[in-house]
Amino acid sequence: MSSVLYDIPGPAARARNRTIGVVGVAVIVAILGFVVYRFWATGQFSGRMWDWITYEAIQIRILEALWNTIRAFAVAAVLSLLFGAVFAAGRLSDHAWIRVPCTVIVEFFRAVPLLVLIFIMYYGMSQGAGIEITAFWAVVLGLMLYNGSVLAEVFRAGINAVPRGQSEAAYALGLRKTQVMSSVLLPQAVRSMLPTILSQLVVVLKDTALGFLILYEELLLVARQLGSQVQLGSPILQVALVVAVIYIGLCLILTGLSRLVEKRLSQGPRKATAQAAPEPVPIGGGAAV
């Protein structure tokens, strides 16, 4: 089937695309090789620059920072999903007194930069309202308000993307709106929204690094403190590489979990249908052999 965006490439176009791809890969490999060579030439891979990672106290501190990052991400992710679900339902309400305030709240927190929200939670609430908020909750609440507002739009768009005939058929069967939403629209919308939800959760994970600006003991703050230690040789590059590997590993784990959930969701209806399918009846009403 031909694409509506472009014609199927012919032999010359395929050869040209292969050539461009090979050249592009070669350029990227050459750049990476040059960077690695410069690191080696300047002694960045020498043993003395990596001695810091052998100290038990430093290992424990990195593990504590990793736990703080995971803890902030987990709480912020759950609250963001709840916030998004509640305000998406509010924006889809038929009642203007619910829909309008939810729309204002979502659009407001989507427009405010995340860093500003964190500063308001940590500094503004104590000075303006007299409410002391710890660095952990300042990061979590800032992430919840911003990413929850984005997820609210994702949920709303995913539900609206379900063909209108699905809800009309459900209403024709006498289902109420809550039943239509939970039994008909959401199961179909979740499958289409899952990649976008995953992408936003990865953003939540990476944005926990903004906590270092209010001295929250997460990975980036610990990496900055360790990298600036003169007695360790100021291994800022080495610490940054270790922290980058940790972040990449966390994102890969999150991606794997999302793919597992997506696989389960895609297999669920087929399994249910197969289990509910009646046994075939022989023609003529005779007994099955």
PDB file of C-alpha atoms in Angstrom:
ATOM      1  CA  MET A   1       0.000   0.000   0.000  1.00  0.00           C
ATOM      2  CA  SER A   2       1.447   3.363  -1.005  1.00  0.00           C
ATOM      3  CA  SER A   3       1.827   6.154   1.505  1.00  0.00           C
ATOM      4  CA  VAL A   4      -0.224   9.318   1.228  1.00  0.00           C
ATOM      5  CA  LEU A   5       2.763  11.384   2.341  1.00  0.00           C
ATOM      6  CA  TYR A   6       5.332  10.322  -0.226  1.00  0.00           C
ATOM      7  CA  ASP A   7       5.817   7.915  -3.108  1.00  0.00           C
ATOM      8  CA  ILE A   8       7.472   4.556  -2.611  1.00  0.00           C
ATOM      9  CA  PRO A   9      11.201   5.092  -3.324  1.00  0.00           C
ATOM     10  CA  GLY A  10      12.618   3.474  -6.424  1.00  0.00           C
ATOM     11  CA  PRO A  11      15.987   1.723  -6.786  1.00  0.00           C
ATOM     12  CA  ALA A  12      17.928   4.989  -7.150  1.00  0.00           C
ATOM     13  CA  ALA A  13      16.192   6.566  -4.134  1.00  0.00           C
ATOM     14  CA  ARG A  14      16.790   3.467  -1.999  1.00  0.00           C
ATOM     15  CA  ALA A  15      20.472   3.467  -2.928  1.00  0.00           C
ATOM     16  CA  ARG A  16      20.693   7.168  -2.108  1.00  0.00           C
ATOM     17  CA  ASN A  17      18.973   6.637   1.247  1.00  0.00           C
ATOM     18  CA  ARG A  18      21.351   3.802   2.099  1.00  0.00           C
ATOM     19  CA  THR A  19      24.320   5.981   1.204  1.00  0.00           C
ATOM     20  CA  ILE A  20      23.025   8.850   3.360  1.00  0.00           C
ATOM     21  CA  GLY A  21      22.408   6.453   6.229  1.00  0.00           C
ATOM     22  CA  VAL A  22      25.899   4.950   6.024  1.00  0.00           C
ATOM     23  CA  VAL A  23      27.510   8.395   5.833  1.00  0.00           C
ATOM     24  CA  GLY A  24      25.429   9.635   8.770  1.00  0.00           C
ATOM     25  CA  VAL A  25      26.371   6.639  10.929  1.00  0.00           C
ATOM     26  CA  ALA A  26      30.033   7.057   9.968  1.00  0.00           C
ATOM     27  CA  VAL A  27      29.971  10.737  10.963  1.00  0.00           C
ATOM     28  CA  ILE A  28      28.355   9.962  14.335  1.00  0.00           C
ATOM     29  CA  VAL A  29      30.866   7.166  15.019  1.00  0.00           C
ATOM     30  CA  ALA A  30      33.735   9.483  14.053  1.00  0.00           C
ATOM     31  CA  ILE A  31      32.498  12.203  16.429  1.00  0.00           C
ATOM     32  CA  LEU A  32      32.081   9.727  19.293  1.00  0.00           C
ATOM     33  CA  GLY A  33      35.512   8.263  18.547  1.00  0.00           C
ATOM     34  CA  PHE A  34      37.089  11.725  18.636  1.00  0.00           C
ATOM     35  CA  VAL A  35      35.414  12.499  21.971  1.00  0.00           C
ATOM     36  CA  VAL A  36      36.574   9.195  23.468  1.00  0.00           C
ATOM     37  CA  TYR A  37      40.106   9.818  22.148  1.00  0.00           C
ATOM     38  CA  ARG A  38      40.215  13.272  23.722  1.00  0.00           C
ATOM     39  CA  PHE A  39      39.021  11.821  27.021  1.00  0.00           C
ATOM     40  CA  TRP A  40      41.784   9.206  26.832  1.00  0.00           C
ATOM     41  CA  ALA A  41      44.432  11.746  25.795  1.00  0.00           C
ATOM     42  CA  THR A  42      43.584  14.029  28.728  1.00  0.00           C
ATOM     43  CA  GLY A  43      43.687  11.154  31.216  1.00  0.00           C
ATOM     44  CA  GLN A  44      39.976  11.015  31.962  1.00  0.00           C
ATOM     45  CA  PHE A  45      40.029   7.210  31.862  1.00  0.00           C
ATOM     46  CA  SER A  46      43.037   6.827  34.138  1.00  0.00           C
ATOM     47  CA  GLY A  47      42.576   4.873  37.342  1.00  0.00           C
ATOM     48  CA  ARG A  48      43.179   7.821  39.641  1.00  0.00           C
ATOM     49  CA  MET A  49      40.165   9.625  38.180  1.00  0.00           C
ATOM     50  CA  TRP A  50      37.938   6.690  39.089  1.00  0.00           C
ATOM     51  CA  ASP A  51      39.250   5.952  42.584  1.00  0.00           C
ATOM     52  CA  TRP A  52      36.356   7.850  44.127  1.00  0.00           C
ATOM     53  CA  ILE A  53      33.863   5.131  43.166  1.00  0.00           C
ATOM     54  CA  THR A  54      35.706   2.554  45.294  1.00  0.00           C
ATOM     55  CA  TYR A  55      34.938   4.369  48.560  1.00  0.00           C
ATOM     56  CA  GLU A  56      32.072   2.768  50.458  1.00  0.00           C
ATOM     57  CA  ALA A  57      30.814   6.078  51.839  1.00  0.00           C
ATOM     58  CA  ILE A  58      30.494   7.496  48.329  1.00  0.00           C
ATOM     59  CA  GLN A  59      28.687   4.372  47.110  1.00  0.00           C
ATOM     60  CA  ILE A  60      26.220   4.633  49.977  1.00  0.00           C
ATOM     61  CA  ARG A  61      25.662   8.316  49.263  1.00  0.00           C
ATOM     62  CA  ILE A  62      24.958   7.624  45.588  1.00  0.00           C
ATOM     63  CA  LEU A  63      22.510   4.867  46.556  1.00  0.00           C
ATOM     64  CA  GLU A  64      20.748   7.232  48.949  1.00  0.00           C
ATOM     65  CA  ALA A  65      20.528   9.860  46.200  1.00  0.00           C
ATOM     66  CA  LEU A  66      19.167   7.204  43.840  1.00  0.00           C
ATOM     67  CA  TRP A  67      16.509   6.261  46.402  1.00  0.00           C
ATOM     68  CA  ASN A  68      15.556   9.919  46.834  1.00  0.00           C
ATOM     69  CA  THR A  69      15.208  10.275  43.060  1.00  0.00           C
ATOM     70  CA  ILE A  70      13.088   7.132  42.748  1.00  0.00           C
ATOM     71  CA  ARG A  71      10.964   8.137  45.752  1.00  0.00           C
ATOM     72  CA  ALA A  72      10.247  11.593  44.371  1.00  0.00           C
ATOM     73  CA  PHE A  73       9.497  10.145  40.933  1.00  0.00           C
ATOM     74  CA  ALA A  74       7.169   7.435  42.248  1.00  0.00           C
ATOM     75  CA  VAL A  75       5.093   9.781  44.407  1.00  0.00           C
ATOM     76  CA  ALA A  76       5.009  12.499  41.718  1.00  0.00           C
ATOM     77  CA  ALA A  77       4.049   9.976  39.014  1.00  0.00           C
ATOM     78  CA  VAL A  78       1.125   8.585  41.021  1.00  0.00           C
ATOM     79  CA  LEU A  79      -0.122  12.041  41.993  1.00  0.00           C
ATOM     80  CA  SER A  80       0.287  13.307  38.416  1.00  0.00           C
ATOM     81  CA  LEU A  81      -1.782  10.431  37.040  1.00  0.00           C
ATOM     82  CA  LEU A  82      -4.500  11.030  39.651  1.00  0.00           C
ATOM     83  CA  PHE A  83      -4.434  14.781  39.034  1.00  0.00           C
ATOM     84  CA  GLY A  84      -4.635  14.231  35.280  1.00  0.00           C
ATOM     85  CA  ALA A  85      -7.497  11.742  35.557  1.00  0.00           C
ATOM     86  CA  VAL A  86      -9.567  13.965  37.854  1.00  0.00           C
ATOM     87  CA  PHE A  87      -9.137  17.144  35.835  1.00  0.00           C
ATOM     88  CA  ALA A  88      -9.586  15.351  32.514  1.00  0.00           C
ATOM     89  CA  ALA A  89     -12.924  14.085  33.809  1.00  0.00           C
ATOM     90  CA  GLY A  90     -13.713  17.612  34.930  1.00  0.00           C
ATOM     91  CA  ARG A  91     -12.916  19.029  31.505  1.00  0.00           C
ATOM     92  CA  LEU A  92     -15.164  16.422  29.900  1.00  0.00           C
ATOM     93  CA  SER A  93     -18.069  17.217  32.238  1.00  0.00           C
ATOM     94  CA  ASP A  94     -21.362  18.441  30.813  1.00  0.00           C
ATOM     95  CA  HIS A  95     -21.668  20.946  33.669  1.00  0.00           C
ATOM     96  CA  ALA A  96     -20.038  24.312  33.006  1.00  0.00           C
ATOM     97  CA  TRP A  97     -19.466  24.989  36.725  1.00  0.00           C
ATOM     98  CA  ILE A  98     -17.154  21.947  36.769  1.00  0.00           C
ATOM     99  CA  ARG A  99     -15.703  22.179  33.261  1.00  0.00           C
ATOM    100  CA  VAL A 100     -14.673  25.858  33.327  1.00  0.00           C
ATOM    101  CA  PRO A 101     -12.675  25.824  36.614  1.00  0.00           C
ATOM    102  CA  CYS A 102     -10.934  22.590  35.585  1.00  0.00           C
ATOM    103  CA  THR A 103     -10.008  24.143  32.238  1.00  0.00           C
ATOM    104  CA  VAL A 104      -8.596  27.260  33.923  1.00  0.00           C
ATOM    105  CA  ILE A 105      -6.530  25.206  36.382  1.00  0.00           C
ATOM    106  CA  VAL A 106      -5.119  22.893  33.718  1.00  0.00           C
ATOM    107  CA  GLU A 107      -4.237  25.710  31.315  1.00  0.00           C
ATOM    108  CA  PHE A 108      -2.682  27.771  34.107  1.00  0.00           C
ATOM    109  CA  PHE A 109      -0.352  25.066  35.417  1.00  0.00           C
ATOM    110  CA  ARG A 110       0.573  24.003  31.893  1.00  0.00           C
ATOM    111  CA  ALA A 111       1.708  27.555  31.175  1.00  0.00           C
ATOM    112  CA  VAL A 112       3.784  28.063  34.340  1.00  0.00           C
ATOM    113  CA  PRO A 113       7.375  26.715  34.077  1.00  0.00           C
ATOM    114  CA  LEU A 114       8.071  23.763  36.326  1.00  0.00           C
ATOM    115  CA  LEU A 115      11.030  25.470  37.978  1.00  0.00           C
ATOM    116  CA  VAL A 116       8.815  28.417  38.956  1.00  0.00           C
ATOM    117  CA  LEU A 117       6.302  26.019  40.525  1.00  0.00           C
ATOM    118  CA  ILE A 118       9.042  24.362  42.563  1.00  0.00           C
ATOM    119  CA  PHE A 119      10.340  27.738  43.751  1.00  0.00           C
ATOM    120  CA  ILE A 120       6.810  28.840  44.685  1.00  0.00           C
ATOM    121  CA  MET A 121       6.253  25.657  46.668  1.00  0.00           C
ATOM    122  CA  TYR A 122       9.580  25.826  48.483  1.00  0.00           C
ATOM    123  CA  TYR A 123      10.133  29.552  48.994  1.00  0.00           C
ATOM    124  CA  GLY A 124       6.821  31.248  48.235  1.00  0.00           C
ATOM    125  CA  MET A 125       4.566  29.127  50.446  1.00  0.00           C
ATOM    126  CA  SER A 126       6.717  29.660  53.544  1.00  0.00           C
ATOM    127  CA  GLN A 127       7.082  33.415  53.018  1.00  0.00           C
ATOM    128  CA  GLY A 128       3.634  34.190  51.618  1.00  0.00           C
ATOM    129  CA  ALA A 129       1.368  31.713  53.386  1.00  0.00           C
ATOM    130  CA  GLY A 130       3.496  30.661  56.340  1.00  0.00           C
ATOM    131  CA  ILE A 131       3.381  27.007  55.272  1.00  0.00           C
ATOM    132  CA  GLU A 132       6.702  25.195  55.538  1.00  0.00           C
ATOM    133  CA  ILE A 133       7.168  22.657  52.744  1.00  0.00           C
ATOM    134  CA  THR A 134      10.146  20.328  52.649  1.00  0.00           C
ATOM    135  CA  ALA A 135      12.340  20.072  49.568  1.00  0.00           C
ATOM    136  CA  PHE A 136      10.894  16.634  48.819  1.00  0.00           C
ATOM    137  CA  TRP A 137       7.288  17.830  48.760  1.00  0.00           C
ATOM    138  CA  ALA A 138       8.196  21.002  46.883  1.00  0.00           C
ATOM    139  CA  VAL A 139       9.644  18.865  44.090  1.00  0.00           C
ATOM    140  CA  VAL A 140       6.757  16.390  44.183  1.00  0.00           C
ATOM    141  CA  LEU A 141       3.998  19.018  44.192  1.00  0.00           C
ATOM    142  CA  GLY A 142       5.660  21.015  41.421  1.00  0.00           C
ATOM    143  CA  LEU A 143       5.963  17.872  39.293  1.00  0.00           C
ATOM    144  CA  MET A 144       2.369  16.919  40.070  1.00  0.00           C
ATOM    145  CA  LEU A 145       0.890  20.281  39.086  1.00  0.00           C
ATOM    146  CA  TYR A 146       2.825  20.607  35.842  1.00  0.00           C
ATOM    147  CA  ASN A 147       2.859  17.019  34.585  1.00  0.00           C
ATOM    148  CA  GLY A 148      -0.632  16.339  35.916  1.00  0.00           C
ATOM    149  CA  SER A 149      -1.938  19.214  33.802  1.00  0.00           C
ATOM    150  CA  VAL A 150      -0.182  17.824  30.743  1.00  0.00           C
ATOM    151  CA  LEU A 151      -1.568  14.344  31.440  1.00  0.00           C
ATOM    152  CA  ALA A 152      -5.055  15.811  31.851  1.00  0.00           C
ATOM    153  CA  GLU A 153      -4.850  17.029  28.253  1.00  0.00           C
ATOM    154  CA  VAL A 154      -3.474  13.645  27.163  1.00  0.00           C
ATOM    155  CA  PHE A 155      -6.369  11.819  28.815  1.00  0.00           C
ATOM    156  CA  ARG A 156      -8.942  14.223  27.414  1.00  0.00           C
ATOM    157  CA  ALA A 157      -7.524  13.960  23.893  1.00  0.00           C
ATOM    158  CA  GLY A 158      -7.315  10.170  24.110  1.00  0.00           C
ATOM    159  CA  ILE A 159     -10.949   9.841  25.189  1.00  0.00           C
ATOM    160  CA  ASN A 160     -12.132  12.286  22.525  1.00  0.00           C
ATOM    161  CA  ALA A 161     -10.180  10.310  19.910  1.00  0.00           C
ATOM    162  CA  VAL A 162     -12.385   7.240  20.431  1.00  0.00           C
ATOM    163  CA  PRO A 163     -14.951   7.116  17.593  1.00  0.00           C
ATOM    164  CA  ARG A 164     -18.177   8.812  18.593  1.00  0.00           C
ATOM    165  CA  GLY A 165     -20.173   5.782  17.510  1.00  0.00           C
ATOM    166  CA  GLN A 166     -18.777   3.812  20.462  1.00  0.00           C
ATOM    167  CA  SER A 167     -20.326   6.123  23.046  1.00  0.00           C
ATOM    168  CA  GLU A 168     -23.535   6.549  21.037  1.00  0.00           C
ATOM    169  CA  ALA A 169     -23.997   2.778  20.890  1.00  0.00           C
ATOM    170  CA  ALA A 170     -23.370   2.518  24.637  1.00  0.00           C
ATOM    171  CA  TYR A 171     -25.911   5.252  25.386  1.00  0.00           C
ATOM    172  CA  ALA A 172     -28.381   3.463  23.120  1.00  0.00           C
ATOM    173  CA  LEU A 173     -28.014   0.378  25.310  1.00  0.00           C
ATOM    174  CA  GLY A 174     -29.055   2.442  28.325  1.00  0.00           C
ATOM    175  CA  LEU A 175     -25.652   2.878  29.974  1.00  0.00           C
ATOM    176  CA  ARG A 176     -25.025   5.939  32.101  1.00  0.00           C
ATOM    177  CA  LYS A 177     -22.160   8.338  31.389  1.00  0.00           C
ATOM    178  CA  THR A 178     -19.928   6.910  34.111  1.00  0.00           C
ATOM    179  CA  GLN A 179     -20.506   3.409  32.760  1.00  0.00           C
ATOM    180  CA  VAL A 180     -19.783   4.538  29.219  1.00  0.00           C
ATOM    181  CA  MET A 181     -16.586   6.225  30.358  1.00  0.00           C
ATOM    182  CA  SER A 182     -15.287   3.332  32.478  1.00  0.00           C
ATOM    183  CA  SER A 183     -16.451   0.376  30.373  1.00  0.00           C
ATOM    184  CA  VAL A 184     -16.311   1.650  26.793  1.00  0.00           C
ATOM    185  CA  LEU A 185     -14.183   4.745  26.310  1.00  0.00           C
ATOM    186  CA  LEU A 186     -11.329   4.315  28.806  1.00  0.00           C
ATOM    187  CA  PRO A 187     -10.299   0.748  27.824  1.00  0.00           C
ATOM    188  CA  GLN A 188      -9.934   1.858  24.207  1.00  0.00           C
ATOM    189  CA  ALA A 189      -8.341   5.213  25.000  1.00  0.00           C
ATOM    190  CA  VAL A 190      -5.708   3.788  27.350  1.00  0.00           C
ATOM    191  CA  ARG A 191      -4.150   1.715  24.580  1.00  0.00           C
ATOM    192  CA  SER A 192      -3.704   4.747  22.354  1.00  0.00           C
ATOM    193  CA  MET A 193      -2.569   6.993  25.226  1.00  0.00           C
ATOM    194  CA  LEU A 194      -0.010   4.606  26.703  1.00  0.00           C
ATOM    195  CA  PRO A 195       3.013   5.718  24.611  1.00  0.00           C
ATOM    196  CA  THR A 196       2.324   9.375  25.429  1.00  0.00           C
ATOM    197  CA  ILE A 197       1.805   8.586  29.113  1.00  0.00           C
ATOM    198  CA  LEU A 198       5.129   6.744  29.133  1.00  0.00           C
ATOM    199  CA  SER A 199       6.887   9.700  27.538  1.00  0.00           C
ATOM    200  CA  GLN A 200       5.458  12.044  30.159  1.00  0.00           C
ATOM    201  CA  LEU A 201       6.486   9.735  32.995  1.00  0.00           C
ATOM    202  CA  VAL A 202      10.032   9.724  31.631  1.00  0.00           C
ATOM    203  CA  VAL A 203       9.846  13.529  31.748  1.00  0.00           C
ATOM    204  CA  VAL A 204       8.753  13.296  35.396  1.00  0.00           C
ATOM    205  CA  LEU A 205      11.747  11.084  36.156  1.00  0.00           C
ATOM    206  CA  LYS A 206      14.243  13.404  34.515  1.00  0.00           C
ATOM    207  CA  ASP A 207      12.678  16.550  35.957  1.00  0.00           C
ATOM    208  CA  THR A 208      13.361  15.323  39.484  1.00  0.00           C
ATOM    209  CA  ALA A 209      16.884  16.623  38.775  1.00  0.00           C
ATOM    210  CA  LEU A 210      15.525  20.159  39.206  1.00  0.00           C
ATOM    211  CA  GLY A 211      15.397  19.420  42.914  1.00  0.00           C
ATOM    212  CA  PHE A 212      19.100  20.189  43.188  1.00  0.00           C
ATOM    213  CA  LEU A 213      18.237  23.900  42.876  1.00  0.00           C
ATOM    214  CA  ILE A 214      16.487  23.761  46.253  1.00  0.00           C
ATOM    215  CA  LEU A 215      19.135  21.389  47.681  1.00  0.00           C
ATOM    216  CA  TYR A 216      17.022  18.241  47.497  1.00  0.00           C
ATOM    217  CA  GLU A 217      19.448  15.314  47.914  1.00  0.00           C
ATOM    218  CA  GLU A 218      18.875  13.642  44.555  1.00  0.00           C
ATOM    219  CA  LEU A 219      21.347  12.299  42.014  1.00  0.00           C
ATOM    220  CA  LEU A 220      22.280  15.553  40.304  1.00  0.00           C
ATOM    221  CA  LEU A 221      23.009  17.400  43.547  1.00  0.00           C
ATOM    222  CA  VAL A 222      25.165  14.565  44.860  1.00  0.00           C
ATOM    223  CA  ALA A 223      26.952  14.328  41.506  1.00  0.00           C
ATOM    224  CA  ARG A 224      27.710  18.038  41.578  1.00  0.00           C
ATOM    225  CA  GLN A 225      29.024  17.843  45.138  1.00  0.00           C
ATOM    226  CA  LEU A 226      31.191  14.788  44.447  1.00  0.00           C
ATOM    227  CA  GLY A 227      32.520  16.202  41.192  1.00  0.00           C
ATOM    228  CA  SER A 228      33.704  19.360  42.910  1.00  0.00           C
ATOM    229  CA  GLN A 229      35.732  17.553  45.590  1.00  0.00           C
ATOM    230  CA  VAL A 230      39.370  18.559  45.039  1.00  0.00           C
ATOM    231  CA  GLN A 231      40.683  15.763  47.237  1.00  0.00           C
ATOM    232  CA  LEU A 232      39.033  13.278  44.855  1.00  0.00           C
ATOM    233  CA  GLY A 233      40.616  14.948  41.818  1.00  0.00           C
ATOM    234  CA  SER A 234      37.456  16.912  40.863  1.00  0.00           C
ATOM    235  CA  PRO A 235      36.013  13.969  38.860  1.00  0.00           C
ATOM    236  CA  ILE A 236      33.027  15.915  37.511  1.00  0.00           C
ATOM    237  CA  LEU A 237      33.086  14.109  34.160  1.00  0.00           C
ATOM    238  CA  GLN A 238      33.372  10.649  35.725  1.00  0.00           C
ATOM    239  CA  VAL A 239      30.570  11.289  38.208  1.00  0.00           C
ATOM    240  CA  ALA A 240      28.397  12.717  35.427  1.00  0.00           C
ATOM    241  CA  LEU A 241      28.945   9.574  33.329  1.00  0.00           C
ATOM    242  CA  VAL A 242      27.936   7.331  36.238  1.00  0.00           C
ATOM    243  CA  VAL A 243      24.830   9.391  36.955  1.00  0.00           C
ATOM    244  CA  ALA A 244      23.926   9.417  33.242  1.00  0.00           C
ATOM    245  CA  VAL A 245      24.145   5.611  33.140  1.00  0.00           C
ATOM    246  CA  ILE A 246      21.871   5.425  36.188  1.00  0.00           C
ATOM    247  CA  TYR A 247      19.294   7.704  34.574  1.00  0.00           C
ATOM    248  CA  ILE A 248      19.427   5.712  31.332  1.00  0.00           C
ATOM    249  CA  GLY A 249      18.920   2.489  33.285  1.00  0.00           C
ATOM    250  CA  LEU A 250      15.895   3.923  35.093  1.00  0.00           C
ATOM    251  CA  CYS A 251      14.355   5.087  31.816  1.00  0.00           C
ATOM    252  CA  LEU A 252      14.934   1.656  30.241  1.00  0.00           C
ATOM    253  CA  ILE A 253      13.264  -0.039  33.208  1.00  0.00           C
ATOM    254  CA  LEU A 254      10.295   2.317  32.908  1.00  0.00           C
ATOM    255  CA  THR A 255      10.083   1.617  29.176  1.00  0.00           C
ATOM    256  CA  GLY A 256      10.169  -2.134  29.788  1.00  0.00           C
ATOM    257  CA  LEU A 257       7.370  -1.943  32.349  1.00  0.00           C
ATOM    258  CA  SER A 258       5.278   0.139  29.970  1.00  0.00           C
ATOM    259  CA  ARG A 259       5.765  -2.358  27.142  1.00  0.00           C
ATOM    260  CA  LEU A 260       4.770  -5.179  29.476  1.00  0.00           C
ATOM    261  CA  VAL A 261       1.573  -3.346  30.439  1.00  0.00           C
ATOM    262  CA  GLU A 262       0.852  -2.546  26.801  1.00  0.00           C
ATOM    263  CA  LYS A 263       1.323  -6.200  25.870  1.00  0.00           C
ATOM    264  CA  ARG A 264      -1.019  -7.329  28.623  1.00  0.00           C
ATOM    265  CA  LEU A 265      -3.665  -4.807  27.568  1.00  0.00           C
ATOM    266  CA  SER A 266      -3.450  -5.862  23.927  1.00  0.00           C
ATOM    267  CA  GLN A 267      -3.751  -9.575  24.806  1.00  0.00           C
ATOM    268  CA  GLY A 268      -6.502  -9.210  27.388  1.00  0.00           C
ATOM    269  CA  PRO A 269      -9.543  -8.760  25.116  1.00  0.00           C
ATOM    270  CA  ARG A 270      -8.466 -11.566  22.797  1.00  0.00           C
ATOM    271  CA  LYS A 271      -8.028 -13.971  25.697  1.00  0.00           C
ATOM    272  CA  ALA A 272     -11.379 -12.986  27.183  1.00  0.00           C
ATOM    273  CA  THR A 273     -13.070 -13.468  23.809  1.00  0.00           C
ATOM    274  CA  ALA A 274     -11.441 -16.852  23.329  1.00  0.00           C
ATOM    275  CA  GLN A 275     -12.535 -18.024  26.785  1.00  0.00           C
ATOM    276  CA  ALA A 276     -16.107 -16.811  26.275  1.00  0.00           C
ATOM    277  CA  ALA A 277     -16.495 -18.331  22.810  1.00  0.00           C
ATOM    278  CA  PRO A 278     -19.113 -21.145  22.805  1.00  0.00           C
ATOM    279  CA  GLU A 279     -18.216 -24.634  21.672  1.00  0.00           C
ATOM    280  CA  PRO A 280     -19.194 -25.433  18.072  1.00  0.00           C
ATOM    281  CA  VAL A 281     -22.487 -27.297  17.645  1.00  0.00           C
ATOM    282  CA  PRO A 282     -22.455 -30.161  15.084  1.00  0.00           C
ATOM    283  CA  ILE A 283     -24.644 -29.709  12.042  1.00  0.00           C
ATOM    284  CA  GLY A 284     -27.902 -31.552  12.398  1.00  0.00           C
ATOM    285  CA  GLY A 285     -27.863 -31.526  16.192  1.00  0.00           C
ATOM    286  CA  GLY A 286     -25.972 -34.826  16.475  1.00  0.00           C
ATOM    287  CA  ALA A 287     -23.517 -35.583  19.233  1.00  0.00           C
ATOM    288  CA  ALA A 288     -19.982 -34.421  18.748  1.00  0.00           C
ATOM    289  CA  VAL A 289     -17.490 -37.131  17.991  1.00  0.00           C
TER     290      VAL A 289
END
